[in-house]
Coordinates of C-alpha atoms and ligand atoms in Angstrom, one line a residue:
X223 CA -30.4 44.8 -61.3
X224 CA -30.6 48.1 -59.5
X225 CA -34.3 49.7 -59.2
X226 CA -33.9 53.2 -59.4
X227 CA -36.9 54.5 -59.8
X228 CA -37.8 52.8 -56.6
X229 CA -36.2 56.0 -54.8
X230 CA -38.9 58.0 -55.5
X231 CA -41.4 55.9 -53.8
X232 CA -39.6 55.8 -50.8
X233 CA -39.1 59.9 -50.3
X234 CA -43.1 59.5 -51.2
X235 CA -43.5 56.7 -47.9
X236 CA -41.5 59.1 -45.8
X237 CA -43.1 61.6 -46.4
X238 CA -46.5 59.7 -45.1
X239 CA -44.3 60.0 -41.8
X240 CA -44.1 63.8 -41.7
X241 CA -40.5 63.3 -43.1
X242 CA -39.5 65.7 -46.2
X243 CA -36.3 64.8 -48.1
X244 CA -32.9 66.5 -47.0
X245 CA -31.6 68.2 -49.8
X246 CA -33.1 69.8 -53.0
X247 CA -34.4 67.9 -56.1
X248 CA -33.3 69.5 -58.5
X249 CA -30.5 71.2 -59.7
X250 CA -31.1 74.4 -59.5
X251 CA -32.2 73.8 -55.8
X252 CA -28.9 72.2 -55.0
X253 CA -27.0 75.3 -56.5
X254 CA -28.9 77.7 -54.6
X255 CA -28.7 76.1 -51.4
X256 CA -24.7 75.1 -51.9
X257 CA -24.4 78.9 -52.8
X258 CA -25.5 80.1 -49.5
X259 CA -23.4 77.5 -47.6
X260 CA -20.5 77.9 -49.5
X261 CA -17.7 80.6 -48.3
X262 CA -18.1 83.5 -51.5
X263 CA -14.9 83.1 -53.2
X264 CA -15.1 79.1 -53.1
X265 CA -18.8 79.6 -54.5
X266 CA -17.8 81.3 -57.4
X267 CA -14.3 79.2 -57.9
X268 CA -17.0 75.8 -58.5
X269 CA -20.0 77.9 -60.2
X270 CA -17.8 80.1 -62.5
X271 CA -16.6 79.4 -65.6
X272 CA -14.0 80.9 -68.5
X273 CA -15.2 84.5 -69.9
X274 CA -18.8 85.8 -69.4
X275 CA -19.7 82.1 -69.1
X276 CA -21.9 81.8 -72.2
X277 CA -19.9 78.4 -72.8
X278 CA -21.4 76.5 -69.2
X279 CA -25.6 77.9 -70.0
X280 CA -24.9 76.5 -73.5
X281 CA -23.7 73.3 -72.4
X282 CA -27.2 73.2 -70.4
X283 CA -29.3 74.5 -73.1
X284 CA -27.9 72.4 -75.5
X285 CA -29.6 69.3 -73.4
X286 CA -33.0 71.2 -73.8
X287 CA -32.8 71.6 -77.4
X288 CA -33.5 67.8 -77.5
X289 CA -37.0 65.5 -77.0
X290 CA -37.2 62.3 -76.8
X291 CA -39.4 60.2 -78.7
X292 CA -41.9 59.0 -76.4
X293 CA -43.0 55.1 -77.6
X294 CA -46.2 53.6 -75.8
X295 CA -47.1 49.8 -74.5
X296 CA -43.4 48.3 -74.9
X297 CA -43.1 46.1 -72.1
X298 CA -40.6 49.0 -70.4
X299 CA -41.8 48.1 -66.7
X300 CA -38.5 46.7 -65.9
X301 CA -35.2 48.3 -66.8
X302 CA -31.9 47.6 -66.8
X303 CA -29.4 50.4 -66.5
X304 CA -26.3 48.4 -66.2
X305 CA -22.8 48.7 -68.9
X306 CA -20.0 47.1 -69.8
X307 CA -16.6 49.7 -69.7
X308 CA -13.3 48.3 -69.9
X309 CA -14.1 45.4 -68.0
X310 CA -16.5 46.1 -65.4
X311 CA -20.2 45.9 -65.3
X312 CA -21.3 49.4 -64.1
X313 CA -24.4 49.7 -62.4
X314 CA -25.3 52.6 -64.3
X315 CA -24.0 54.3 -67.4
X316 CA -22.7 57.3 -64.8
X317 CA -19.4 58.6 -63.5
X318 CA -18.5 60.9 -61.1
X319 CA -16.5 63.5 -62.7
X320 CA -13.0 64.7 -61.6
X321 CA -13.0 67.7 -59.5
X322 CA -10.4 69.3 -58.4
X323 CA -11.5 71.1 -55.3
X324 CA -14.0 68.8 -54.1
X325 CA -11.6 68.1 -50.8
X326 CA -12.3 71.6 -49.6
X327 CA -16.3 71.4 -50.6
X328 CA -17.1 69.1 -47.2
X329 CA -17.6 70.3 -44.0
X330 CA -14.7 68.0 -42.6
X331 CA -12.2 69.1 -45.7
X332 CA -12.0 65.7 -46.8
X333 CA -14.7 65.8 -49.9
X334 CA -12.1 63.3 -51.9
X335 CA -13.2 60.6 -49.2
X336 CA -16.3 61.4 -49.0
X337 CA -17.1 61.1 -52.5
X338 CA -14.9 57.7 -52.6
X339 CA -17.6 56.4 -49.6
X340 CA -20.4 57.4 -51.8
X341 CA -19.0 55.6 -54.9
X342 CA -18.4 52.8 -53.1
X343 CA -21.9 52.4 -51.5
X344 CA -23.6 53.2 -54.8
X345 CA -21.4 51.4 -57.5
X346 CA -21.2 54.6 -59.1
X347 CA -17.4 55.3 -60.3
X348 CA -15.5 58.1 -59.1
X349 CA -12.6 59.6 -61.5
X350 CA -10.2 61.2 -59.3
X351 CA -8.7 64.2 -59.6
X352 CA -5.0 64.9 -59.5
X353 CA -5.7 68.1 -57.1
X354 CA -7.5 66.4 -54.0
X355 CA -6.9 67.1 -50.5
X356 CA -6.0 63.3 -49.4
X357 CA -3.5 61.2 -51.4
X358 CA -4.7 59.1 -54.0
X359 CA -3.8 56.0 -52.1
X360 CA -6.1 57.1 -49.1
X361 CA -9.0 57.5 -51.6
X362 CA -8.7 54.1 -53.5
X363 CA -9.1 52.8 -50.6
X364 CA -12.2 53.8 -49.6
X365 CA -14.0 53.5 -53.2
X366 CA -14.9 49.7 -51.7
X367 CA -15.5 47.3 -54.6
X368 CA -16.4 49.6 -57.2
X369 CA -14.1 50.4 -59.7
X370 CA -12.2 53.8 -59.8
X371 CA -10.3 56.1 -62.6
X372 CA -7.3 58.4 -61.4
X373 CA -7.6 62.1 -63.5
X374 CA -3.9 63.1 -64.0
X375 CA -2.7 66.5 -65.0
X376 CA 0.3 66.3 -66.6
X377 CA 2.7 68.3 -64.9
X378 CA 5.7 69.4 -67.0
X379 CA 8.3 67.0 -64.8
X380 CA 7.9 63.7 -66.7
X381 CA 9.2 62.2 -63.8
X382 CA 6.3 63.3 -61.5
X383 CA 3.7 62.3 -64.1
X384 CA 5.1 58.8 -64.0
X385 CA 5.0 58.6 -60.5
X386 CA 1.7 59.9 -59.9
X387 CA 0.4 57.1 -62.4
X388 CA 2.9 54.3 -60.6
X389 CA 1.2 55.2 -57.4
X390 CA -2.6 55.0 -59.1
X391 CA -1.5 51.5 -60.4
X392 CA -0.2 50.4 -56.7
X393 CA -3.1 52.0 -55.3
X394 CA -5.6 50.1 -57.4
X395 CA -7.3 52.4 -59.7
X396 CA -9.0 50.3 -62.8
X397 CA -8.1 53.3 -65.2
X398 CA -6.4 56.6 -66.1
X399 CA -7.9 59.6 -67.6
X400 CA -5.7 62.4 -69.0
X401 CA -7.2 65.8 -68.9
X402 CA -5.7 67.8 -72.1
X403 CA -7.7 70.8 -71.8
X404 CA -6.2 72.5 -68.7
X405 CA -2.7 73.2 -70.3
X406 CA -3.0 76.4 -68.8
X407 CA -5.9 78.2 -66.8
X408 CA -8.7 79.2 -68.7
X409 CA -9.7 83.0 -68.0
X410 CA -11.9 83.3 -65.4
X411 CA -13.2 86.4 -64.3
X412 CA -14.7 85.6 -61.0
X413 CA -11.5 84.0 -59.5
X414 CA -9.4 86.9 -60.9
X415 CA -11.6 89.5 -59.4
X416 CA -11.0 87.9 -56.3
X417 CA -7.2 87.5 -57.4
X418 CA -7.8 83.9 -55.5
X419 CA -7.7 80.0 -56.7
X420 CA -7.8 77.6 -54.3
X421 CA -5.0 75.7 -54.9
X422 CA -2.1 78.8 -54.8
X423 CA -3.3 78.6 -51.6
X424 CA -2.2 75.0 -50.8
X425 CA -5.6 73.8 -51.0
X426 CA -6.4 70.2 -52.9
X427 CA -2.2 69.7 -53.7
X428 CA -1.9 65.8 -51.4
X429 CA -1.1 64.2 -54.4
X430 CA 2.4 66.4 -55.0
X431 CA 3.2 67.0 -51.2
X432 CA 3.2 63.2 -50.6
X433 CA 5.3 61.9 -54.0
X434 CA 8.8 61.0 -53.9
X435 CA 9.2 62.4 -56.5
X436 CA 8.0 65.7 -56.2
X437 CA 9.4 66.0 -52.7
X438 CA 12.9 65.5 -54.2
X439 CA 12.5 68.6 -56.2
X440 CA 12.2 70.7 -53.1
X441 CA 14.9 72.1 -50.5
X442 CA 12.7 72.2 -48.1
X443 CA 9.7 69.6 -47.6
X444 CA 6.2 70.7 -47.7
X445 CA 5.9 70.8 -44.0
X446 CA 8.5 72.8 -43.0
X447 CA 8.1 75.5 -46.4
X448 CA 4.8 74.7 -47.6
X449 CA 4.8 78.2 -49.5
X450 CA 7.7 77.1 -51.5
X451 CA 5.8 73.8 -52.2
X452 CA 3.5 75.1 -53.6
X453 CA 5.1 77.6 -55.6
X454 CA 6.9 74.8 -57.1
X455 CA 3.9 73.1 -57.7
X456 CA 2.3 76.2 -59.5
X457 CA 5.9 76.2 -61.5
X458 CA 5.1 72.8 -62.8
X459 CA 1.8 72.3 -63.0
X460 CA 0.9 73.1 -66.1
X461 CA 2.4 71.8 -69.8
X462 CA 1.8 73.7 -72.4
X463 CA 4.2 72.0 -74.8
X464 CA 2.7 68.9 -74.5
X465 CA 1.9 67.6 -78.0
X466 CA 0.7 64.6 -80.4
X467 CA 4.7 63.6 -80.2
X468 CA 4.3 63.1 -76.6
X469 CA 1.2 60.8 -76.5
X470 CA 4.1 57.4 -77.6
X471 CA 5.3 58.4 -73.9
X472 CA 1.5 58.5 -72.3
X473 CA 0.8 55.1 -73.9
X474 CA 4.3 54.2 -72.7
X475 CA 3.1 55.1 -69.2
X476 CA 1.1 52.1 -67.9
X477 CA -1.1 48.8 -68.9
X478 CA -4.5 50.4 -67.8
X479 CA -6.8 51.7 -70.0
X480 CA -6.3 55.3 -71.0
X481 CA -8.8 57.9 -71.5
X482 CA -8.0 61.6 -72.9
X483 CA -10.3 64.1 -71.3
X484 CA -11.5 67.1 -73.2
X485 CA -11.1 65.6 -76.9
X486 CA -14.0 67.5 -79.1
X487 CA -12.9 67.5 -82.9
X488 CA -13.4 64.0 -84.6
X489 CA -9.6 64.3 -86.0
X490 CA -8.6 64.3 -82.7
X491 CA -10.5 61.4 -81.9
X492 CA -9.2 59.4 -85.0
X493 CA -5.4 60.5 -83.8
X494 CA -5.8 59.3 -79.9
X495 CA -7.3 56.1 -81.8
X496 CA -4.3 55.6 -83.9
X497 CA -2.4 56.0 -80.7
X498 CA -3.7 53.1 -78.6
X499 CA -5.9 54.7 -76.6
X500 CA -8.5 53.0 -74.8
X501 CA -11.3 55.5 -74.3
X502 CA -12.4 59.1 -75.3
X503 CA -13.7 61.8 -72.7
X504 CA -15.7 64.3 -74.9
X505 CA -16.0 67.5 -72.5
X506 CA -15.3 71.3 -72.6
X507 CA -14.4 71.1 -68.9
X508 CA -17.5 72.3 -67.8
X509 CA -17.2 75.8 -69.9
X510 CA -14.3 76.0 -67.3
X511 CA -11.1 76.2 -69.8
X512 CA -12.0 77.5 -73.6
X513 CA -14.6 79.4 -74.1
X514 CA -16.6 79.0 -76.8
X515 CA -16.2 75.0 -76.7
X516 CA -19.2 73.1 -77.2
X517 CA -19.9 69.9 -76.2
X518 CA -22.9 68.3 -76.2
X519 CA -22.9 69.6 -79.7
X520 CA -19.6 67.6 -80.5
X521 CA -20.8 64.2 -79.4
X522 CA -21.9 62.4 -82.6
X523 CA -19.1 63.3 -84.5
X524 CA -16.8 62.2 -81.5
X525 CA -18.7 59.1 -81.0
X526 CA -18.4 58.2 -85.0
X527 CA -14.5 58.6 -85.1
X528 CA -13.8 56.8 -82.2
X529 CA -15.6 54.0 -83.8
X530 CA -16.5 51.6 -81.3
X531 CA -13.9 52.9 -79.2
X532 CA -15.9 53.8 -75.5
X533 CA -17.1 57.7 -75.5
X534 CA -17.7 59.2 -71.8
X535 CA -19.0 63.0 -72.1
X536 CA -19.9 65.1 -69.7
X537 CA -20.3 69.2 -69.4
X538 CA -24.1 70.3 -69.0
X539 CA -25.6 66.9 -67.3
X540 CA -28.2 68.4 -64.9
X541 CA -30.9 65.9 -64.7
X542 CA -31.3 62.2 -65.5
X543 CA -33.2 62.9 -68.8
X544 CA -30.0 64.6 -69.6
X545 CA -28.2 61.3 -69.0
X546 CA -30.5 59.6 -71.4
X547 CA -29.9 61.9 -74.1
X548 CA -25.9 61.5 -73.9
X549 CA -26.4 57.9 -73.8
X550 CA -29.0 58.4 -76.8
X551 CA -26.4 60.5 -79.1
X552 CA -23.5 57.7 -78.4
X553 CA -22.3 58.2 -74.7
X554 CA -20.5 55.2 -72.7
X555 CA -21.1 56.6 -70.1
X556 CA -21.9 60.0 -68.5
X557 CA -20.0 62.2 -66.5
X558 CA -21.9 63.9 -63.6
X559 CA -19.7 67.2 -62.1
X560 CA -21.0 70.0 -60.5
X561 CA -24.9 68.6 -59.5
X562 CA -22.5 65.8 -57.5
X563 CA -20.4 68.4 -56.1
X564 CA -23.3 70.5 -54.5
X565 CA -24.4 67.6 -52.8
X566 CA -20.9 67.3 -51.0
X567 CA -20.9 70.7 -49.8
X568 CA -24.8 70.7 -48.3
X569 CA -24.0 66.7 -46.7
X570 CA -20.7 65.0 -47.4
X571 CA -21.2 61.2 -48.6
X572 CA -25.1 61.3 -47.7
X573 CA -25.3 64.6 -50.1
X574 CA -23.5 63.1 -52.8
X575 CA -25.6 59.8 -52.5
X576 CA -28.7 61.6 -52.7
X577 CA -27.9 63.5 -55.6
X578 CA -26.8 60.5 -57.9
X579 CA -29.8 58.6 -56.3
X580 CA -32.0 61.4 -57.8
X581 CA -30.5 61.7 -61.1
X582 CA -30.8 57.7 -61.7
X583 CA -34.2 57.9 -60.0
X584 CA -35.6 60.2 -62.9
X585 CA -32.8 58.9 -65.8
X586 CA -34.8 55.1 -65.2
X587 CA -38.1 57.0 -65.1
X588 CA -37.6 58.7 -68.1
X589 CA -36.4 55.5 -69.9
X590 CA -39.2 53.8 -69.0
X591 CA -41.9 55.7 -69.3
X592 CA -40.7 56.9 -72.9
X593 CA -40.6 53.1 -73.4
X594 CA -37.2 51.8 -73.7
X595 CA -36.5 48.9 -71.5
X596 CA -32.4 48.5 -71.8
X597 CA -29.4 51.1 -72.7
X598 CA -28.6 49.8 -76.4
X599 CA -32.5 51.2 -77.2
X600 CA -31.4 54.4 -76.8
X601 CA -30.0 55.4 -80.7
X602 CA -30.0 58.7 -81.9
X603 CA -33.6 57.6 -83.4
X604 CA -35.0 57.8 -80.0
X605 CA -34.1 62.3 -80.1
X606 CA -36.0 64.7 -81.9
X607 CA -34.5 67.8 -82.2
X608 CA -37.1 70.3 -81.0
Ligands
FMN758 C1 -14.9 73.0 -59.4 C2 -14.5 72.2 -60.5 C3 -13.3 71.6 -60.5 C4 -12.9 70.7 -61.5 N1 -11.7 70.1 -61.5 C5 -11.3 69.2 -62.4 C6 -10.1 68.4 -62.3 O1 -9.4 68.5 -61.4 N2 -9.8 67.6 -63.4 C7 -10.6 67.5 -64.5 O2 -10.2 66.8 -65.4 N3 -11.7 68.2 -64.6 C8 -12.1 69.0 -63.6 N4 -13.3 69.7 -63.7 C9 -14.2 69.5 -64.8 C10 -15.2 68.3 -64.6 O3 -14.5 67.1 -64.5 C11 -16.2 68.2 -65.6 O4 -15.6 68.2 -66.9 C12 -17.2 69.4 -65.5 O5 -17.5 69.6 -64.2 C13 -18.5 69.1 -66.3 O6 -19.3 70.3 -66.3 P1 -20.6 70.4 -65.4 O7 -20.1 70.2 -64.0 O8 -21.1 71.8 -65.6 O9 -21.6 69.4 -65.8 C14 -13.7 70.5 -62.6 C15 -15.0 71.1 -62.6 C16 -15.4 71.9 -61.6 C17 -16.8 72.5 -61.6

């Protein structure tokens, strides 16, 4: 059983050696210092969000909005942070969320391997994304023995879909989450005043240059015309008609479990449930794609429909009381995105290692010192809405 909290004591010890820890506690430390590493226009691609951004603070202050109910002399010295999901006995209830750019975060542009080393040395799960900068069979294979999720986007070629799962199957990821929200781009003002987005620029596309099947849609291969490549790619990324009808087809796809990514409304829920789904990802991408989403807001009512089913969230997760609170309103498991992310760009796998090593750190401090000593304590009884 992992000790989390132990991490603090040991950036305490060195300390007593003149040594001070190498990257910022706390979010907002992360952010600042990733902003003034970062190259401007990638800054505001990973900070920015859809409209005047209301929809990403809210996500955050919707965390704040919640106490928890602090419970005295319960025997809460020892804790065990460990889950059960689909299978596999998770260290902690925490994921690393899909991100599409992370390739081009890391100072060596591989930020998909890095985070892959990082899950693998922490037992903490990564959930690929479809847009990474190294193929997906690269990356499974440096996630180790801990178990990994492929994000796809469903591009409007059925036939590439079904390869790009295929190849996560072959490559040996444990599960497949589909992200529904990103039909089309949500409007973001930052990347549009730049007129830039990473991936019209070839960034983070690995995935499509090195598929069969996508190559066989091309006259020329990605090498030789990479700016057709990616046109094509920008041609089919998207789906917009994707609907309920097609889900038969997703379920069709492959044995693994399957997760939909960005379901808020409890019809929705009942619908993927009545459509073999295996897992629910409650999220508003971040305040990324629609604005005006919530999220943290939607979690209950998600976590009632799907009825046993496991709920992962994430959108908003900034610290490891945060973590707590998902878990306490019905999470799985929690999604960390952006917080992770900083860490890659200011120090690759050690960044992102020190980052999830912080936010377990204080989400076992704050479970014990509130006084609950295991996962299933934390109820919705154990939040007072303040
Ligand atoms: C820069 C960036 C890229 C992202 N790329 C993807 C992606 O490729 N696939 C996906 O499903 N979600 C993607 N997301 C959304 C995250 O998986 C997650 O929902 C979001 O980061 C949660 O919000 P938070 O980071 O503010 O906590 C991305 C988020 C960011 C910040």
């Amino acid at each position: 059983m992992a000790n989390y909290a132990d991490f603090q004591i040991g950036l305490y010890l060195a300390g007593l050696g003149g040594e001070l820890p190498a990257y910022p506690l706390t979010f907002a430390g992360l952010e600042a210092a990733a902003q003034a590493k970062m190259e401007h226009r990638l800054w505001d691609y990973v900070a920015g969000g859809a409209g005047d951004e209301h929809t990403q603070r809210a996500n955050v202050a919707a965390f704040e909005r919640w106490g928890i109910l602090p419970r005295m002399l319960s025997g809460a010295a020892e804790r065990d942070l460990s889950v059960e999901l689909f299978g596999h006995r998770l260290p902690a209830p925490v994921l690393m969320a899909p991100i599409g750019v992370l390739g081009v975060m890391t100072d060596d542009g591989h930020g998909d391997l890095a985070a892959a080393a990082a899950s693998a040395s922490s037992g903490i799960p990564m959930i690929a994304s479809t847009l990474m900068q190294d193929p997906l069979e690269e990356v499974a294979a440096a996630l180790g023995d801990t178990p990994g999720f492929f994000q796809l986007y469903t591009p409007n070629d059925r036939e590439v879909a079904e390869s790009l799962v295929r190849r996560a199957e072959a490559a040996g990821f444990r599960g497949i989450v589909v992200t529904l929200d990103t039909w089309t781009l949500g409007f973001r003002p930052r990347d549009l005043q730049h007129a830039t987005f990473p991936q019209l620029r070839g960034a983070c596309l690995a995935n499509y240059f090195s598929d069969p099947v996508f190559r066989s849609r091309l006259a020329a291969s990605p090498e030789d015309d990479p700016g057709a490549a990616t046109l094509h790619w920008a041609m089919t990324f998207g789906n917009p008609t994707l609907t309920w009808d097609d889900l038969a087809w997703l379920r069709d796809l492959t044995d693994l479990p399957l997760l939909l990514k960005g379901i808020g409304h409890p019809d929705d829920v009942r619908r993927a449930k009545d459509e073999g789904v295996d897992g629910i990802y409650c999220s508003n991408h971040g305040g990324r794609q629609a604005a005006s989403a919530p999220a943290l807001e939607l979690l209950p009512a998600v976590v009632d429909a799907a009825d046993g089913l496991p709920v992962l969230f994430d959108s908003g997760v900034r610290s490891g009381a945060d973590v707590i609170k998902a878990l306490a309103l019905g999470a799985t498991a929690v999604g960390i995105g952006r917080p992770y992310g900083y860490g890659a760009v200011l120090g690759g796998t050690a960044g992102i290692e020190f980052v999830l090593s912080c936010l377990l750190a204080e989400a076992d401090l704050t479970m014990g010192l509130n006084g609950y000593a295991g996962i299933a304590e934390l109820t919705r009884e154990v939040l007072l809405r303040c």
